[in-house]
Amino acid sequence: GGFLPLAVTMVQKHVFDAFDEPDAQKTFWHGHSYTANPLGCAAALASLTLTETNRAAFETMESWHIDGISDLVSTGLTHHERICGTIMAVDVRMDADSKTGYLSEIGPIIKKKALEHGILIRPLGNVLYLMPPYCITKDELSDVYQDLTKILTELKIK
């Protein structure tokens, strides 16, 4: 969910082979900052365990997203709504003269307004994501959707 660093680097064999040399001059010395980060690995294992043992809870959260997103959709201020498990993303409608995508200037404005409502989000331009913590309740997530609907309505985005 983006709370702790964890990554996997995958390359084609010919790229790997270029660095897999006994000659230290050809070693790729970068990328070690998070190598086997014990906290990141422990969090990943706990997340996998949680996912495997609480599948119904994740499906329930998905249904909460489906319920909550209807408020946003009904305003006509969003489009291209999508939900995948515990994650929701939606594109905020912009006028024809505004940038869309990750370079849209509306993201930081929405982020600031959301923070004023106690909501931590990281919009990427006009793409709004919700990745709530697994411990969120239905009422709390409903409040988030109501606040986001209010924010978009107040900003008169369209």
Short mmCIF file of the C-alpha atoms (twelve columns), coordinates in Angstrom:
data_MODEL
# 
_entry.id   MODEL 
# 
loop_
_atom_site.group_PDB 
_atom_site.id 
_atom_site.type_symbol 
_atom_site.label_atom_id 
_atom_site.label_alt_id 
_atom_site.label_comp_id 
_atom_site.label_asym_id 
_atom_site.label_seq_id 
_atom_site.Cartn_x 
_atom_site.Cartn_y 
_atom_site.Cartn_z 
_atom_site.pdbx_PDB_model_num 
ATOM 1   C CA . GLY A 1   0.000   0.000   0.000   1 
ATOM 2   C CA . GLY A 2   2.923   2.397   -0.352  1 
ATOM 3   C CA . PHE A 3   3.769   2.712   3.323   1 
ATOM 4   C CA . LEU A 4   7.216   1.114   3.342   1 
ATOM 5   C CA . PRO A 5   9.795   0.731   0.582   1 
ATOM 6   C CA . LEU A 6   9.896   -2.611  -1.146  1 
ATOM 7   C CA . ALA A 7   10.905  -3.286  -4.704  1 
ATOM 8   C CA . VAL A 8   11.983  -5.981  -7.081  1 
ATOM 9   C CA . THR A 9   14.278  -5.285  -9.996  1 
ATOM 10  C CA . MET A 10  13.737  -7.535  -12.976 1 
ATOM 11  C CA . VAL A 11  15.820  -7.476  -16.136 1 
ATOM 12  C CA . GLN A 12  16.419  -9.677  -19.107 1 
ATOM 13  C CA . LYS A 13  19.261  -12.154 -18.773 1 
ATOM 14  C CA . HIS A 14  21.599  -10.259 -21.107 1 
ATOM 15  C CA . VAL A 15  21.306  -7.159  -18.896 1 
ATOM 16  C CA . PHE A 16  21.963  -9.193  -15.735 1 
ATOM 17  C CA . ASP A 17  24.917  -10.911 -17.381 1 
ATOM 18  C CA . ALA A 18  26.519  -7.541  -18.151 1 
ATOM 19  C CA . PHE A 19  26.898  -6.963  -14.388 1 
ATOM 20  C CA . ASP A 20  27.475  -10.565 -13.281 1 
ATOM 21  C CA . GLU A 21  31.238  -10.488 -13.629 1 
ATOM 22  C CA . PRO A 22  34.075  -11.404 -11.287 1 
ATOM 23  C CA . ASP A 23  35.668  -8.095  -12.324 1 
ATOM 24  C CA . ALA A 24  34.629  -5.580  -9.629  1 
ATOM 25  C CA . GLN A 25  34.877  -2.776  -12.205 1 
ATOM 26  C CA . LYS A 26  31.778  -4.185  -13.914 1 
ATOM 27  C CA . THR A 27  29.709  -4.619  -10.754 1 
ATOM 28  C CA . PHE A 28  26.531  -2.616  -10.444 1 
ATOM 29  C CA . TRP A 29  27.095  -0.965  -7.057  1 
ATOM 30  C CA . HIS A 30  23.764  0.823   -6.732  1 
ATOM 31  C CA . GLY A 31  20.399  -0.372  -5.504  1 
ATOM 32  C CA . HIS A 32  21.610  -1.534  -2.108  1 
ATOM 33  C CA . SER A 33  19.776  1.078   -0.026  1 
ATOM 34  C CA . TYR A 34  16.775  -1.166  0.482   1 
ATOM 35  C CA . THR A 35  18.430  -4.535  -0.082  1 
ATOM 36  C CA . ALA A 36  16.753  -6.998  2.238   1 
ATOM 37  C CA . ASN A 37  15.372  -4.122  4.325   1 
ATOM 38  C CA . PRO A 38  14.134  -6.107  7.340   1 
ATOM 39  C CA . LEU A 39  11.266  -3.754  8.122   1 
ATOM 40  C CA . GLY A 40  10.121  -3.640  4.499   1 
ATOM 41  C CA . CYS A 41  10.347  -7.441  4.174   1 
ATOM 42  C CA . ALA A 42  8.495   -7.998  7.461   1 
ATOM 43  C CA . ALA A 43  5.753   -5.603  6.347   1 
ATOM 44  C CA . ALA A 44  5.504   -7.387  2.987   1 
ATOM 45  C CA . LEU A 45  5.215   -10.793 4.662   1 
ATOM 46  C CA . ALA A 46  2.595   -9.475  7.082   1 
ATOM 47  C CA . SER A 47  0.676   -7.957  4.171   1 
ATOM 48  C CA . LEU A 48  0.766   -11.240 2.251   1 
ATOM 49  C CA . THR A 49  -0.386  -13.148 5.329   1 
ATOM 50  C CA . LEU A 50  -3.185  -10.655 5.879   1 
ATOM 51  C CA . THR A 51  -4.242  -10.965 2.251   1 
ATOM 52  C CA . GLU A 52  -4.211  -14.767 2.341   1 
ATOM 53  C CA . THR A 53  -6.040  -15.120 5.656   1 
ATOM 54  C CA . ASN A 54  -8.556  -12.274 5.292   1 
ATOM 55  C CA . ARG A 55  -9.687  -12.502 1.673   1 
ATOM 56  C CA . ALA A 56  -13.289 -11.756 2.662   1 
ATOM 57  C CA . ALA A 57  -12.235 -8.518  4.369   1 
ATOM 58  C CA . PHE A 58  -10.596 -7.297  1.166   1 
ATOM 59  C CA . GLU A 59  -13.643 -8.209  -0.881  1 
ATOM 60  C CA . THR A 60  -15.750 -6.325  1.664   1 
ATOM 61  C CA . MET A 61  -13.569 -3.227  1.299   1 
ATOM 62  C CA . GLU A 62  -13.974 -3.482  -2.459  1 
ATOM 63  C CA . SER A 63  -17.753 -3.377  -2.003  1 
ATOM 64  C CA . TRP A 64  -17.353 -0.310  0.250   1 
ATOM 65  C CA . HIS A 65  -15.441 1.378   -2.570  1 
ATOM 66  C CA . ILE A 66  -18.247 0.509   -4.982  1 
ATOM 67  C CA . ASP A 67  -20.774 2.081   -2.602  1 
ATOM 68  C CA . GLY A 68  -18.630 5.155   -1.940  1 
ATOM 69  C CA . ILE A 69  -17.659 5.888   -5.505  1 
ATOM 70  C CA . SER A 70  -21.308 6.352   -6.454  1 
ATOM 71  C CA . ASP A 71  -21.256 9.732   -4.663  1 
ATOM 72  C CA . LEU A 72  -18.330 10.883  -6.800  1 
ATOM 73  C CA . VAL A 73  -19.865 9.548   -10.011 1 
ATOM 74  C CA . SER A 74  -23.221 11.212  -9.348  1 
ATOM 75  C CA . THR A 75  -21.578 14.660  -9.360  1 
ATOM 76  C CA . GLY A 76  -20.426 14.266  -12.958 1 
ATOM 77  C CA . LEU A 77  -17.025 15.567  -11.834 1 
ATOM 78  C CA . THR A 78  -15.208 12.266  -12.384 1 
ATOM 79  C CA . HIS A 79  -14.845 9.621   -15.052 1 
ATOM 80  C CA . HIS A 80  -12.902 6.432   -15.719 1 
ATOM 81  C CA . GLU A 81  -13.608 5.097   -12.249 1 
ATOM 82  C CA . ARG A 82  -11.840 1.842   -11.401 1 
ATOM 83  C CA . ILE A 83  -11.548 -0.380  -8.363  1 
ATOM 84  C CA . CYS A 84  -9.146  -3.245  -7.811  1 
ATOM 85  C CA . GLY A 85  -9.539  -4.834  -4.403  1 
ATOM 86  C CA . THR A 86  -8.678  -2.259  -1.768  1 
ATOM 87  C CA . ILE A 87  -7.553  0.385   -4.279  1 
ATOM 88  C CA . MET A 88  -9.758  2.920   -6.065  1 
ATOM 89  C CA . ALA A 89  -8.711  5.335   -8.784  1 
ATOM 90  C CA . VAL A 90  -10.729 7.943   -10.635 1 
ATOM 91  C CA . ASP A 91  -9.962  10.677  -13.144 1 
ATOM 92  C CA . VAL A 92  -11.204 14.131  -12.205 1 
ATOM 93  C CA . ARG A 93  -12.901 15.805  -15.178 1 
ATOM 94  C CA . MET A 94  -11.079 18.870  -16.410 1 
ATOM 95  C CA . ASP A 95  -12.149 21.587  -18.826 1 
ATOM 96  C CA . ALA A 96  -10.784 21.485  -22.354 1 
ATOM 97  C CA . ASP A 97  -8.092  24.075  -21.601 1 
ATOM 98  C CA . SER A 98  -6.630  22.243  -18.591 1 
ATOM 99  C CA . LYS A 99  -3.830  19.707  -18.544 1 
ATOM 100 C CA . THR A 100 -4.868  16.188  -17.654 1 
ATOM 101 C CA . GLY A 101 -2.864  13.199  -16.537 1 
ATOM 102 C CA . TYR A 102 0.040   13.351  -14.139 1 
ATOM 103 C CA . LEU A 103 0.969   16.913  -15.134 1 
ATOM 104 C CA . SER A 104 -2.413  18.395  -14.252 1 
ATOM 105 C CA . GLU A 105 -2.110  21.155  -11.669 1 
ATOM 106 C CA . ILE A 106 -5.289  20.096  -9.856  1 
ATOM 107 C CA . GLY A 107 -3.551  17.260  -7.957  1 
ATOM 108 C CA . PRO A 108 -1.715  19.435  -5.415  1 
ATOM 109 C CA . ILE A 109 -4.865  21.517  -4.887  1 
ATOM 110 C CA . ILE A 110 -6.967  18.421  -4.151  1 
ATOM 111 C CA . LYS A 111 -4.205  17.043  -1.912  1 
ATOM 112 C CA . LYS A 112 -4.136  20.246  0.159   1 
ATOM 113 C CA . LYS A 113 -7.935  20.369  0.494   1 
ATOM 114 C CA . ALA A 114 -8.055  16.681  1.439   1 
ATOM 115 C CA . LEU A 115 -5.428  17.229  4.134   1 
ATOM 116 C CA . GLU A 116 -7.622  19.981  5.595   1 
ATOM 117 C CA . HIS A 117 -10.267 17.248  5.976   1 
ATOM 118 C CA . GLY A 118 -7.762  14.861  7.572   1 
ATOM 119 C CA . ILE A 119 -7.389  12.738  4.441   1 
ATOM 120 C CA . LEU A 120 -3.914  11.718  3.272   1 
ATOM 121 C CA . ILE A 121 -3.913  11.144  -0.478  1 
ATOM 122 C CA . ARG A 122 -1.432  11.513  -3.291  1 
ATOM 123 C CA . PRO A 123 -3.212  12.453  -6.498  1 
ATOM 124 C CA . LEU A 124 -1.130  12.104  -9.619  1 
ATOM 125 C CA . GLY A 125 -2.320  15.119  -11.569 1 
ATOM 126 C CA . ASN A 126 -6.039  14.720  -12.081 1 
ATOM 127 C CA . VAL A 127 -5.866  11.013  -11.225 1 
ATOM 128 C CA . LEU A 128 -7.155  10.502  -7.698  1 
ATOM 129 C CA . TYR A 129 -6.213  7.303   -5.848  1 
ATOM 130 C CA . LEU A 130 -7.513  5.885   -2.590  1 
ATOM 131 C CA . MET A 131 -5.508  3.165   -0.863  1 
ATOM 132 C CA . PRO A 132 -7.000  3.091   2.625   1 
ATOM 133 C CA . PRO A 133 -5.340  1.194   5.446   1 
ATOM 134 C CA . TYR A 134 -6.688  -2.287  6.020   1 
ATOM 135 C CA . CYS A 135 -8.058  -1.258  9.422   1 
ATOM 136 C CA . ILE A 136 -10.443 1.383   8.028   1 
ATOM 137 C CA . THR A 137 -14.127 0.963   8.839   1 
ATOM 138 C CA . LYS A 138 -17.026 1.257   6.419   1 
ATOM 139 C CA . ASP A 139 -18.148 4.497   8.090   1 
ATOM 140 C CA . GLU A 140 -14.652 5.997   7.894   1 
ATOM 141 C CA . LEU A 141 -14.325 5.166   4.199   1 
ATOM 142 C CA . SER A 142 -17.804 6.551   3.586   1 
ATOM 143 C CA . ASP A 143 -16.716 9.787   5.277   1 
ATOM 144 C CA . VAL A 144 -13.662 9.943   3.001   1 
ATOM 145 C CA . TYR A 145 -15.848 9.628   -0.081  1 
ATOM 146 C CA . GLN A 146 -18.278 12.260  1.226   1 
ATOM 147 C CA . ASP A 147 -15.403 14.655  1.931   1 
ATOM 148 C CA . LEU A 148 -13.817 14.082  -1.491  1 
ATOM 149 C CA . THR A 149 -17.184 14.672  -3.154  1 
ATOM 150 C CA . LYS A 150 -17.542 17.902  -1.183  1 
ATOM 151 C CA . ILE A 151 -13.991 18.991  -2.095  1 
ATOM 152 C CA . LEU A 152 -14.486 18.413  -5.826  1 
ATOM 153 C CA . THR A 153 -17.864 20.148  -5.743  1 
ATOM 154 C CA . GLU A 154 -16.418 23.165  -3.911  1 
ATOM 155 C CA . LEU A 155 -13.550 23.422  -6.391  1 
ATOM 156 C CA . LYS A 156 -16.139 23.556  -9.179  1 
ATOM 157 C CA . ILE A 157 -14.013 21.336  -11.354 1 
ATOM 158 C CA . LYS A 158 -15.522 20.558  -14.734 1 
# 
